[in-house]
Amino acid sequence: MTLNRYDRRFATLRETGQKAFIPFTMLGWPDRDRCLETIRLMIESGASALELGMAFSDPIADGPIIQRATFETLASGFKVKDAFALIEEVRKLDAEIPIGLLVYFNTVLAKGIDGFYQQAAQAGVDGVLIADLTPEMAPQVAETALKHGIAPIFIISPLTSPERLKIITEHAGGFLYVVSRLGITGTEQRFDHALHNLLATARQHTPIPLCVGFGISTPEHARRMLEFGADGVITGSKIIQLIQEANGQPLDAVLRPFLKAMWSAVA
């Protein structure tokens, strides 16, 4: 079996005793050039992998900060074909960093499942997470993804039933995206208990890395997730917020200190 970039990168992290920092941004936002600059800063600041979103008109899994970026991207006329072309430029920046796409299923279906994965592979994508894909559709989609050498990445949360967790872990590749629910549901203590149990249960079902996202916006959050047993963290909304608040300042001055701090928290 051929190892993809996720396999190679997580193997290296294990060998060096490090965890993963995976920053997220929206492809094409706030515009093509500044998006490419954002991603370049992520790579230079130590990102272990990239999570890149494709704008979709009904982003039900995203919070208001990312939704705003999504709608602004769509309003600018940035299309799926433009997103794939931008990924090709990102791949030229770093030949080895794993590139993951976060999309919604209608975007995949619009090109046909096989056609979408073929184009993603040609652009240099290593993993695809379909935010609204039901586990019952996982076998069909995962088979197509693997045919094109792309890891099928899935989301789990404290609300994932044991039956669905079993289906997901049978087909997941790259890493599992674990929803933290931080700051969204329950008290902090209840959140700790639920997330700790979820990571422990998932660990029993699969050997692939477990990376926690949703609400991970500070180095303290990142360190706490690692204490719970996570193999890495994913940060998105905070990055989008920093760019929104930049108000014309150079992105380097706004983003690099934050990205470096997050990387240091998991290194």
PDB file of C-alpha atoms in Angstrom:
ATOM      1  CA  MET A   1       0.000   0.000   0.000  1.00  0.00           C
ATOM      2  CA  THR A   2       1.346   3.408  -0.970  1.00  0.00           C
ATOM      3  CA  LEU A   3       1.612   5.914   1.873  1.00  0.00           C
ATOM      4  CA  ASN A   4       0.157   9.308   1.144  1.00  0.00           C
ATOM      5  CA  ARG A   5       1.442  12.596   2.541  1.00  0.00           C
ATOM      6  CA  TYR A   6      -0.694  12.318   5.692  1.00  0.00           C
ATOM      7  CA  ASP A   7       0.792   8.927   6.520  1.00  0.00           C
ATOM      8  CA  ARG A   8       4.318  10.195   5.979  1.00  0.00           C
ATOM      9  CA  ARG A   9       3.786  13.409   7.937  1.00  0.00           C
ATOM     10  CA  PHE A  10       2.174  11.770  10.978  1.00  0.00           C
ATOM     11  CA  ALA A  11       4.890   9.088  10.983  1.00  0.00           C
ATOM     12  CA  THR A  12       7.517  11.822  11.139  1.00  0.00           C
ATOM     13  CA  LEU A  13       5.653  13.593  13.954  1.00  0.00           C
ATOM     14  CA  ARG A  14       5.500  10.360  15.950  1.00  0.00           C
ATOM     15  CA  GLU A  15       9.232   9.790  15.454  1.00  0.00           C
ATOM     16  CA  THR A  16      10.028  13.279  16.728  1.00  0.00           C
ATOM     17  CA  GLY A  17       7.495  13.224  19.571  1.00  0.00           C
ATOM     18  CA  GLN A  18       5.488  16.114  18.123  1.00  0.00           C
ATOM     19  CA  LYS A  19       1.786  16.646  17.555  1.00  0.00           C
ATOM     20  CA  ALA A  20       0.056  18.198  14.559  1.00  0.00           C
ATOM     21  CA  PHE A  21      -1.020  21.796  14.070  1.00  0.00           C
ATOM     22  CA  ILE A  22      -3.469  22.076  11.167  1.00  0.00           C
ATOM     23  CA  PRO A  23      -4.592  25.629  10.280  1.00  0.00           C
ATOM     24  CA  PHE A  24      -7.694  26.258   8.172  1.00  0.00           C
ATOM     25  CA  THR A  25      -8.659  28.980   5.745  1.00  0.00           C
ATOM     26  CA  MET A  26     -11.204  29.463   2.996  1.00  0.00           C
ATOM     27  CA  LEU A  27      -9.921  29.095  -0.548  1.00  0.00           C
ATOM     28  CA  GLY A  28     -10.221  32.408  -2.398  1.00  0.00           C
ATOM     29  CA  TRP A  29     -10.824  34.538   0.706  1.00  0.00           C
ATOM     30  CA  PRO A  30     -10.429  37.451   1.260  1.00  0.00           C
ATOM     31  CA  ASP A  31      -9.186  37.310  -2.326  1.00  0.00           C
ATOM     32  CA  ARG A  32      -6.977  34.963  -4.309  1.00  0.00           C
ATOM     33  CA  ASP A  33      -3.655  36.691  -3.659  1.00  0.00           C
ATOM     34  CA  ARG A  34      -4.183  37.247   0.066  1.00  0.00           C
ATOM     35  CA  CYS A  35      -5.412  33.670   0.442  1.00  0.00           C
ATOM     36  CA  LEU A  36      -2.207  32.384  -1.139  1.00  0.00           C
ATOM     37  CA  GLU A  37      -0.233  34.694   1.161  1.00  0.00           C
ATOM     38  CA  THR A  38      -2.141  33.335   4.178  1.00  0.00           C
ATOM     39  CA  ILE A  39      -1.321  29.758   3.212  1.00  0.00           C
ATOM     40  CA  ARG A  40       2.341  30.621   2.612  1.00  0.00           C
ATOM     41  CA  LEU A  41       2.507  32.056   6.139  1.00  0.00           C
ATOM     42  CA  MET A  42       0.904  28.887   7.506  1.00  0.00           C
ATOM     43  CA  ILE A  43       3.553  26.740   5.865  1.00  0.00           C
ATOM     44  CA  GLU A  44       6.423  28.991   6.952  1.00  0.00           C
ATOM     45  CA  SER A  45       5.090  29.039  10.526  1.00  0.00           C
ATOM     46  CA  GLY A  46       5.278  25.274  10.920  1.00  0.00           C
ATOM     47  CA  ALA A  47       1.871  23.941   9.853  1.00  0.00           C
ATOM     48  CA  SER A  48       1.865  20.145   9.884  1.00  0.00           C
ATOM     49  CA  ALA A  49      -0.896  20.011   7.269  1.00  0.00           C
ATOM     50  CA  LEU A  50      -3.403  22.395   5.680  1.00  0.00           C
ATOM     51  CA  GLU A  51      -7.191  22.343   5.886  1.00  0.00           C
ATOM     52  CA  LEU A  52      -8.703  24.395   3.055  1.00  0.00           C
ATOM     53  CA  GLY A  53     -12.384  25.103   2.648  1.00  0.00           C
ATOM     54  CA  MET A  54     -14.355  25.335  -0.585  1.00  0.00           C
ATOM     55  CA  ALA A  55     -17.078  27.962  -0.367  1.00  0.00           C
ATOM     56  CA  PHE A  56     -20.619  26.568  -0.396  1.00  0.00           C
ATOM     57  CA  SER A  57     -23.956  28.369  -0.188  1.00  0.00           C
ATOM     58  CA  ASP A  58     -25.272  26.425   2.826  1.00  0.00           C
ATOM     59  CA  PRO A  59     -22.286  25.851   5.163  1.00  0.00           C
ATOM     60  CA  ILE A  60     -24.269  24.313   8.028  1.00  0.00           C
ATOM     61  CA  ALA A  61     -21.217  22.924   9.854  1.00  0.00           C
ATOM     62  CA  ASP A  62     -19.465  26.287  10.067  1.00  0.00           C
ATOM     63  CA  GLY A  63     -19.888  29.053  12.623  1.00  0.00           C
ATOM     64  CA  PRO A  64     -20.709  32.667  11.802  1.00  0.00           C
ATOM     65  CA  ILE A  65     -17.105  33.801  11.274  1.00  0.00           C
ATOM     66  CA  ILE A  66     -16.365  31.196   8.610  1.00  0.00           C
ATOM     67  CA  GLN A  67     -19.861  31.556   7.147  1.00  0.00           C
ATOM     68  CA  ARG A  68     -19.199  35.247   6.545  1.00  0.00           C
ATOM     69  CA  ALA A  69     -15.957  34.415   4.729  1.00  0.00           C
ATOM     70  CA  THR A  70     -17.824  31.790   2.733  1.00  0.00           C
ATOM     71  CA  PHE A  71     -20.517  34.177   1.558  1.00  0.00           C
ATOM     72  CA  GLU A  72     -17.961  36.867   0.685  1.00  0.00           C
ATOM     73  CA  THR A  73     -16.035  34.321  -1.382  1.00  0.00           C
ATOM     74  CA  LEU A  74     -19.161  33.278  -3.269  1.00  0.00           C
ATOM     75  CA  ALA A  75     -20.110  36.916  -3.819  1.00  0.00           C
ATOM     76  CA  SER A  76     -16.689  37.572  -5.355  1.00  0.00           C
ATOM     77  CA  GLY A  77     -17.404  35.014  -8.065  1.00  0.00           C
ATOM     78  CA  PHE A  78     -14.708  32.582  -6.927  1.00  0.00           C
ATOM     79  CA  LYS A  79     -15.642  29.151  -8.331  1.00  0.00           C
ATOM     80  CA  VAL A  80     -14.701  25.547  -7.635  1.00  0.00           C
ATOM     81  CA  LYS A  81     -12.427  25.575 -10.689  1.00  0.00           C
ATOM     82  CA  ASP A  82     -10.661  28.620  -9.235  1.00  0.00           C
ATOM     83  CA  ALA A  83     -10.233  26.751  -5.938  1.00  0.00           C
ATOM     84  CA  PHE A  84      -8.561  23.808  -7.666  1.00  0.00           C
ATOM     85  CA  ALA A  85      -6.295  26.174  -9.600  1.00  0.00           C
ATOM     86  CA  LEU A  86      -5.311  27.865  -6.330  1.00  0.00           C
ATOM     87  CA  ILE A  87      -4.514  24.488  -4.744  1.00  0.00           C
ATOM     88  CA  GLU A  88      -2.132  23.821  -7.621  1.00  0.00           C
ATOM     89  CA  GLU A  89      -0.318  27.026  -6.674  1.00  0.00           C
ATOM     90  CA  VAL A  90      -0.241  25.962  -3.013  1.00  0.00           C
ATOM     91  CA  ARG A  91       1.298  22.631  -3.974  1.00  0.00           C
ATOM     92  CA  LYS A  92       4.130  24.528  -5.675  1.00  0.00           C
ATOM     93  CA  LEU A  93       4.917  26.180  -2.318  1.00  0.00           C
ATOM     94  CA  ASP A  94       5.482  22.854  -0.561  1.00  0.00           C
ATOM     95  CA  ALA A  95       5.667  19.479  -2.271  1.00  0.00           C
ATOM     96  CA  GLU A  96       5.242  17.448   0.913  1.00  0.00           C
ATOM     97  CA  ILE A  97       2.733  19.174   3.176  1.00  0.00           C
ATOM     98  CA  PRO A  98      -0.603  17.291   3.324  1.00  0.00           C
ATOM     99  CA  ILE A  99      -3.457  19.310   1.830  1.00  0.00           C
ATOM    100  CA  GLY A 100      -6.989  18.557   3.004  1.00  0.00           C
ATOM    101  CA  LEU A 101     -10.207  19.916   1.548  1.00  0.00           C
ATOM    102  CA  LEU A 102     -13.308  20.674   3.617  1.00  0.00           C
ATOM    103  CA  VAL A 103     -16.329  20.603   1.330  1.00  0.00           C
ATOM    104  CA  TYR A 104     -20.057  19.919   1.293  1.00  0.00           C
ATOM    105  CA  PHE A 105     -21.530  16.970  -0.550  1.00  0.00           C
ATOM    106  CA  ASN A 106     -23.397  18.986  -3.181  1.00  0.00           C
ATOM    107  CA  THR A 107     -20.063  20.384  -4.372  1.00  0.00           C
ATOM    108  CA  VAL A 108     -18.790  16.842  -4.879  1.00  0.00           C
ATOM    109  CA  LEU A 109     -21.992  15.635  -6.544  1.00  0.00           C
ATOM    110  CA  ALA A 110     -22.015  18.583  -8.953  1.00  0.00           C
ATOM    111  CA  LYS A 111     -18.898  17.193 -10.637  1.00  0.00           C
ATOM    112  CA  GLY A 112     -19.769  13.551 -10.016  1.00  0.00           C
ATOM    113  CA  ILE A 113     -18.006  11.748  -7.178  1.00  0.00           C
ATOM    114  CA  ASP A 114     -15.339  10.217  -9.393  1.00  0.00           C
ATOM    115  CA  GLY A 115     -14.802  13.414 -11.353  1.00  0.00           C
ATOM    116  CA  PHE A 116     -14.396  15.482  -8.188  1.00  0.00           C
ATOM    117  CA  TYR A 117     -11.798  13.179  -6.678  1.00  0.00           C
ATOM    118  CA  GLN A 118      -9.934  12.911  -9.954  1.00  0.00           C
ATOM    119  CA  GLN A 119      -9.653  16.694 -10.192  1.00  0.00           C
ATOM    120  CA  ALA A 120      -8.676  16.953  -6.522  1.00  0.00           C
ATOM    121  CA  ALA A 121      -5.887  14.434  -6.984  1.00  0.00           C
ATOM    122  CA  GLN A 122      -4.610  16.251 -10.055  1.00  0.00           C
ATOM    123  CA  ALA A 123      -4.500  19.516  -8.075  1.00  0.00           C
ATOM    124  CA  GLY A 124      -2.422  17.940  -5.309  1.00  0.00           C
ATOM    125  CA  VAL A 125      -5.058  17.229  -2.639  1.00  0.00           C
ATOM    126  CA  ASP A 126      -4.324  14.482  -0.093  1.00  0.00           C
ATOM    127  CA  GLY A 127      -7.563  14.297   1.878  1.00  0.00           C
ATOM    128  CA  VAL A 128     -11.206  15.304   1.545  1.00  0.00           C
ATOM    129  CA  LEU A 129     -13.613  15.859   4.430  1.00  0.00           C
ATOM    130  CA  ILE A 130     -17.248  16.150   3.348  1.00  0.00           C
ATOM    131  CA  ALA A 131     -18.847  17.963   6.268  1.00  0.00           C
ATOM    132  CA  ASP A 132     -22.418  16.804   5.634  1.00  0.00           C
ATOM    133  CA  LEU A 133     -21.696  13.271   4.403  1.00  0.00           C
ATOM    134  CA  THR A 134     -23.697  10.690   6.301  1.00  0.00           C
ATOM    135  CA  PRO A 135     -21.762   7.649   7.536  1.00  0.00           C
ATOM    136  CA  GLU A 136     -24.131   5.476   5.522  1.00  0.00           C
ATOM    137  CA  MET A 137     -22.647   6.998   2.342  1.00  0.00           C
ATOM    138  CA  ALA A 138     -19.101   6.517   3.603  1.00  0.00           C
ATOM    139  CA  PRO A 139     -18.309   3.209   1.858  1.00  0.00           C
ATOM    140  CA  GLN A 140     -19.119   4.480  -1.633  1.00  0.00           C
ATOM    141  CA  VAL A 141     -17.274   7.759  -1.243  1.00  0.00           C
ATOM    142  CA  ALA A 142     -14.280   6.262   0.562  1.00  0.00           C
ATOM    143  CA  GLU A 143     -13.790   3.682  -2.187  1.00  0.00           C
ATOM    144  CA  THR A 144     -13.642   6.414  -4.829  1.00  0.00           C
ATOM    145  CA  ALA A 145     -11.338   8.566  -2.725  1.00  0.00           C
ATOM    146  CA  LEU A 146      -8.863   5.748  -2.182  1.00  0.00           C
ATOM    147  CA  LYS A 147      -8.931   4.897  -5.906  1.00  0.00           C
ATOM    148  CA  HIS A 148      -7.475   8.345  -6.504  1.00  0.00           C
ATOM    149  CA  GLY A 149      -4.990   8.147  -3.625  1.00  0.00           C
ATOM    150  CA  ILE A 150      -6.965  10.560  -1.426  1.00  0.00           C
ATOM    151  CA  ALA A 151      -7.596   9.944   2.269  1.00  0.00           C
ATOM    152  CA  PRO A 152     -11.312   9.965   3.203  1.00  0.00           C
ATOM    153  CA  ILE A 153     -11.435  12.139   6.341  1.00  0.00           C
ATOM    154  CA  PHE A 154     -14.475  11.971   8.601  1.00  0.00           C
ATOM    155  CA  ILE A 155     -15.870  13.997  11.519  1.00  0.00           C
ATOM    156  CA  ILE A 156     -16.886  12.493  14.829  1.00  0.00           C
ATOM    157  CA  SER A 157     -18.336  14.256  17.868  1.00  0.00           C
ATOM    158  CA  PRO A 158     -19.517  13.329  21.366  1.00  0.00           C
ATOM    159  CA  LEU A 159     -22.912  12.816  19.710  1.00  0.00           C
ATOM    160  CA  THR A 160     -21.651  10.128  17.291  1.00  0.00           C
ATOM    161  CA  SER A 161     -23.350   6.837  18.090  1.00  0.00           C
ATOM    162  CA  PRO A 162     -21.273   3.651  18.549  1.00  0.00           C
ATOM    163  CA  GLU A 163     -22.835   2.234  15.376  1.00  0.00           C
ATOM    164  CA  ARG A 164     -21.830   5.261  13.297  1.00  0.00           C
ATOM    165  CA  LEU A 165     -18.377   5.400  14.889  1.00  0.00           C
ATOM    166  CA  LYS A 166     -17.827   1.805  13.764  1.00  0.00           C
ATOM    167  CA  ILE A 167     -18.803   2.635  10.157  1.00  0.00           C
ATOM    168  CA  ILE A 168     -16.668   5.768  10.113  1.00  0.00           C
ATOM    169  CA  THR A 169     -13.540   4.168  11.517  1.00  0.00           C
ATOM    170  CA  GLU A 170     -13.804   1.300   9.051  1.00  0.00           C
ATOM    171  CA  HIS A 171     -13.491   3.750   6.152  1.00  0.00           C
ATOM    172  CA  ALA A 172     -11.563   6.740   7.506  1.00  0.00           C
ATOM    173  CA  GLY A 173      -8.082   7.654   6.327  1.00  0.00           C
ATOM    174  CA  GLY A 174      -5.550  10.405   7.023  1.00  0.00           C
ATOM    175  CA  PHE A 175      -6.912  11.381  10.435  1.00  0.00           C
ATOM    176  CA  LEU A 176     -10.200  11.616  12.294  1.00  0.00           C
ATOM    177  CA  TYR A 177     -11.551  15.145  12.785  1.00  0.00           C
ATOM    178  CA  VAL A 178     -12.829  15.171  16.369  1.00  0.00           C
ATOM    179  CA  VAL A 179     -15.315  17.931  17.235  1.00  0.00           C
ATOM    180  CA  SER A 180     -14.484  19.409  20.620  1.00  0.00           C
ATOM    181  CA  ARG A 181     -17.747  21.251  21.306  1.00  0.00           C
ATOM    182  CA  LEU A 182     -15.563  23.708  23.233  1.00  0.00           C
ATOM    183  CA  GLY A 183     -17.594  26.729  24.285  1.00  0.00           C
ATOM    184  CA  ILE A 184     -20.683  25.564  22.453  1.00  0.00           C
ATOM    185  CA  THR A 185     -22.422  22.950  24.573  1.00  0.00           C
ATOM    186  CA  GLY A 186     -22.424  22.105  28.257  1.00  0.00           C
ATOM    187  CA  THR A 187     -20.177  23.272  31.009  1.00  0.00           C
ATOM    188  CA  GLU A 188     -16.439  23.079  30.695  1.00  0.00           C
ATOM    189  CA  GLN A 189     -16.310  20.079  33.025  1.00  0.00           C
ATOM    190  CA  ARG A 190     -18.938  18.232  31.037  1.00  0.00           C
ATOM    191  CA  PHE A 191     -17.111  19.070  27.838  1.00  0.00           C
ATOM    192  CA  ASP A 192     -13.862  17.705  29.266  1.00  0.00           C
ATOM    193  CA  HIS A 193     -15.547  14.474  30.261  1.00  0.00           C
ATOM    194  CA  ALA A 194     -17.295  13.973  26.917  1.00  0.00           C
ATOM    195  CA  LEU A 195     -14.243  14.777  24.809  1.00  0.00           C
ATOM    196  CA  HIS A 196     -11.923  12.637  26.885  1.00  0.00           C
ATOM    197  CA  ASN A 197     -14.293   9.693  26.547  1.00  0.00           C
ATOM    198  CA  LEU A 198     -14.711  10.268  22.808  1.00  0.00           C
ATOM    199  CA  LEU A 199     -10.955  10.275  22.191  1.00  0.00           C
ATOM    200  CA  ALA A 200     -10.506   7.144  24.277  1.00  0.00           C
ATOM    201  CA  THR A 201     -13.332   5.337  22.480  1.00  0.00           C
ATOM    202  CA  ALA A 202     -12.114   6.364  19.029  1.00  0.00           C
ATOM    203  CA  ARG A 203      -8.608   5.208  19.943  1.00  0.00           C
ATOM    204  CA  GLN A 204      -9.998   1.743  20.579  1.00  0.00           C
ATOM    205  CA  HIS A 205     -11.530   1.630  17.090  1.00  0.00           C
ATOM    206  CA  THR A 206      -8.786   3.007  14.866  1.00  0.00           C
ATOM    207  CA  PRO A 207      -5.023   3.521  14.751  1.00  0.00           C
ATOM    208  CA  ILE A 208      -5.228   6.691  12.612  1.00  0.00           C
ATOM    209  CA  PRO A 209      -4.438  10.043  14.282  1.00  0.00           C
ATOM    210  CA  LEU A 210      -7.153  11.934  16.183  1.00  0.00           C
ATOM    211  CA  CYS A 211      -7.131  15.706  15.625  1.00  0.00           C
ATOM    212  CA  VAL A 212      -9.477  18.025  17.531  1.00  0.00           C
ATOM    213  CA  GLY A 213     -11.125  21.088  16.002  1.00  0.00           C
ATOM    214  CA  PHE A 214     -13.999  23.545  16.667  1.00  0.00           C
ATOM    215  CA  GLY A 215     -13.175  26.237  19.206  1.00  0.00           C
ATOM    216  CA  ILE A 216      -9.401  25.676  19.340  1.00  0.00           C
ATOM    217  CA  SER A 217      -8.299  29.296  19.256  1.00  0.00           C
ATOM    218  CA  THR A 218      -5.427  29.631  21.751  1.00  0.00           C
ATOM    219  CA  PRO A 219      -2.192  27.787  22.570  1.00  0.00           C
ATOM    220  CA  GLU A 220      -3.773  26.900  25.930  1.00  0.00           C
ATOM    221  CA  HIS A 221      -6.660  25.196  24.143  1.00  0.00           C
ATOM    222  CA  ALA A 222      -4.182  23.279  21.996  1.00  0.00           C
ATOM    223  CA  ARG A 223      -2.136  22.059  24.961  1.00  0.00           C
ATOM    224  CA  ARG A 224      -5.318  20.996  26.731  1.00  0.00           C
ATOM    225  CA  MET A 225      -6.451  18.914  23.755  1.00  0.00           C
ATOM    226  CA  LEU A 226      -3.114  17.132  23.740  1.00  0.00           C
ATOM    227  CA  GLU A 227      -3.499  16.409  27.461  1.00  0.00           C
ATOM    228  CA  PHE A 228      -6.800  14.718  26.610  1.00  0.00           C
ATOM    229  CA  GLY A 229      -5.001  12.448  24.163  1.00  0.00           C
ATOM    230  CA  ALA A 230      -5.348  14.235  20.809  1.00  0.00           C
ATOM    231  CA  ASP A 231      -2.685  13.781  18.135  1.00  0.00           C
ATOM    232  CA  GLY A 232      -3.183  17.289  16.818  1.00  0.00           C
ATOM    233  CA  VAL A 233      -5.401  20.360  16.687  1.00  0.00           C
ATOM    234  CA  ILE A 234      -7.199  22.242  13.925  1.00  0.00           C
ATOM    235  CA  THR A 235      -7.741  26.001  14.070  1.00  0.00           C
ATOM    236  CA  GLY A 236      -9.979  27.886  11.637  1.00  0.00           C
ATOM    237  CA  SER A 237     -12.295  30.572  12.956  1.00  0.00           C
ATOM    238  CA  LYS A 238      -9.566  32.394  14.891  1.00  0.00           C
ATOM    239  CA  ILE A 239      -7.440  32.658  11.753  1.00  0.00           C
ATOM    240  CA  ILE A 240     -10.356  34.003   9.718  1.00  0.00           C
ATOM    241  CA  GLN A 241     -11.157  36.463  12.514  1.00  0.00           C
ATOM    242  CA  LEU A 242      -7.585  37.758  12.639  1.00  0.00           C
ATOM    243  CA  ILE A 243      -7.637  38.414   8.904  1.00  0.00           C
ATOM    244  CA  GLN A 244     -11.023  40.135   9.154  1.00  0.00           C
ATOM    245  CA  GLU A 245      -9.684  42.382  11.907  1.00  0.00           C
ATOM    246  CA  ALA A 246      -6.427  43.114  10.069  1.00  0.00           C
ATOM    247  CA  ASN A 247      -8.138  46.010   8.300  1.00  0.00           C
ATOM    248  CA  GLY A 248      -5.400  46.469   5.745  1.00  0.00           C
ATOM    249  CA  GLN A 249      -2.417  45.624   7.945  1.00  0.00           C
ATOM    250  CA  PRO A 250       0.155  43.252   6.405  1.00  0.00           C
ATOM    251  CA  LEU A 251      -0.954  39.668   6.971  1.00  0.00           C
ATOM    252  CA  ASP A 252       2.540  38.720   8.050  1.00  0.00           C
ATOM    253  CA  ALA A 253       2.327  40.996  11.100  1.00  0.00           C
ATOM    254  CA  VAL A 254      -1.177  39.779  11.982  1.00  0.00           C
ATOM    255  CA  LEU A 255      -0.916  36.046  11.407  1.00  0.00           C
ATOM    256  CA  ARG A 256       2.676  34.913  11.871  1.00  0.00           C
ATOM    257  CA  PRO A 257       2.847  35.479  15.679  1.00  0.00           C
ATOM    258  CA  PHE A 258      -0.413  33.571  16.225  1.00  0.00           C
ATOM    259  CA  LEU A 259       0.547  30.698  13.921  1.00  0.00           C
ATOM    260  CA  LYS A 260       3.968  30.412  15.573  1.00  0.00           C
ATOM    261  CA  ALA A 261       2.382  30.347  19.031  1.00  0.00           C
ATOM    262  CA  MET A 262      -0.027  27.583  18.030  1.00  0.00           C
ATOM    263  CA  TRP A 263       2.761  25.547  16.477  1.00  0.00           C
ATOM    264  CA  SER A 264       4.904  25.980  19.599  1.00  0.00           C
ATOM    265  CA  ALA A 265       2.040  24.658  21.738  1.00  0.00           C
ATOM    266  CA  VAL A 266       2.116  21.286  19.969  1.00  0.00           C
ATOM    267  CA  ALA A 267       5.811  21.049  19.063  1.00  0.00           C
TER     268      ALA A 267
END
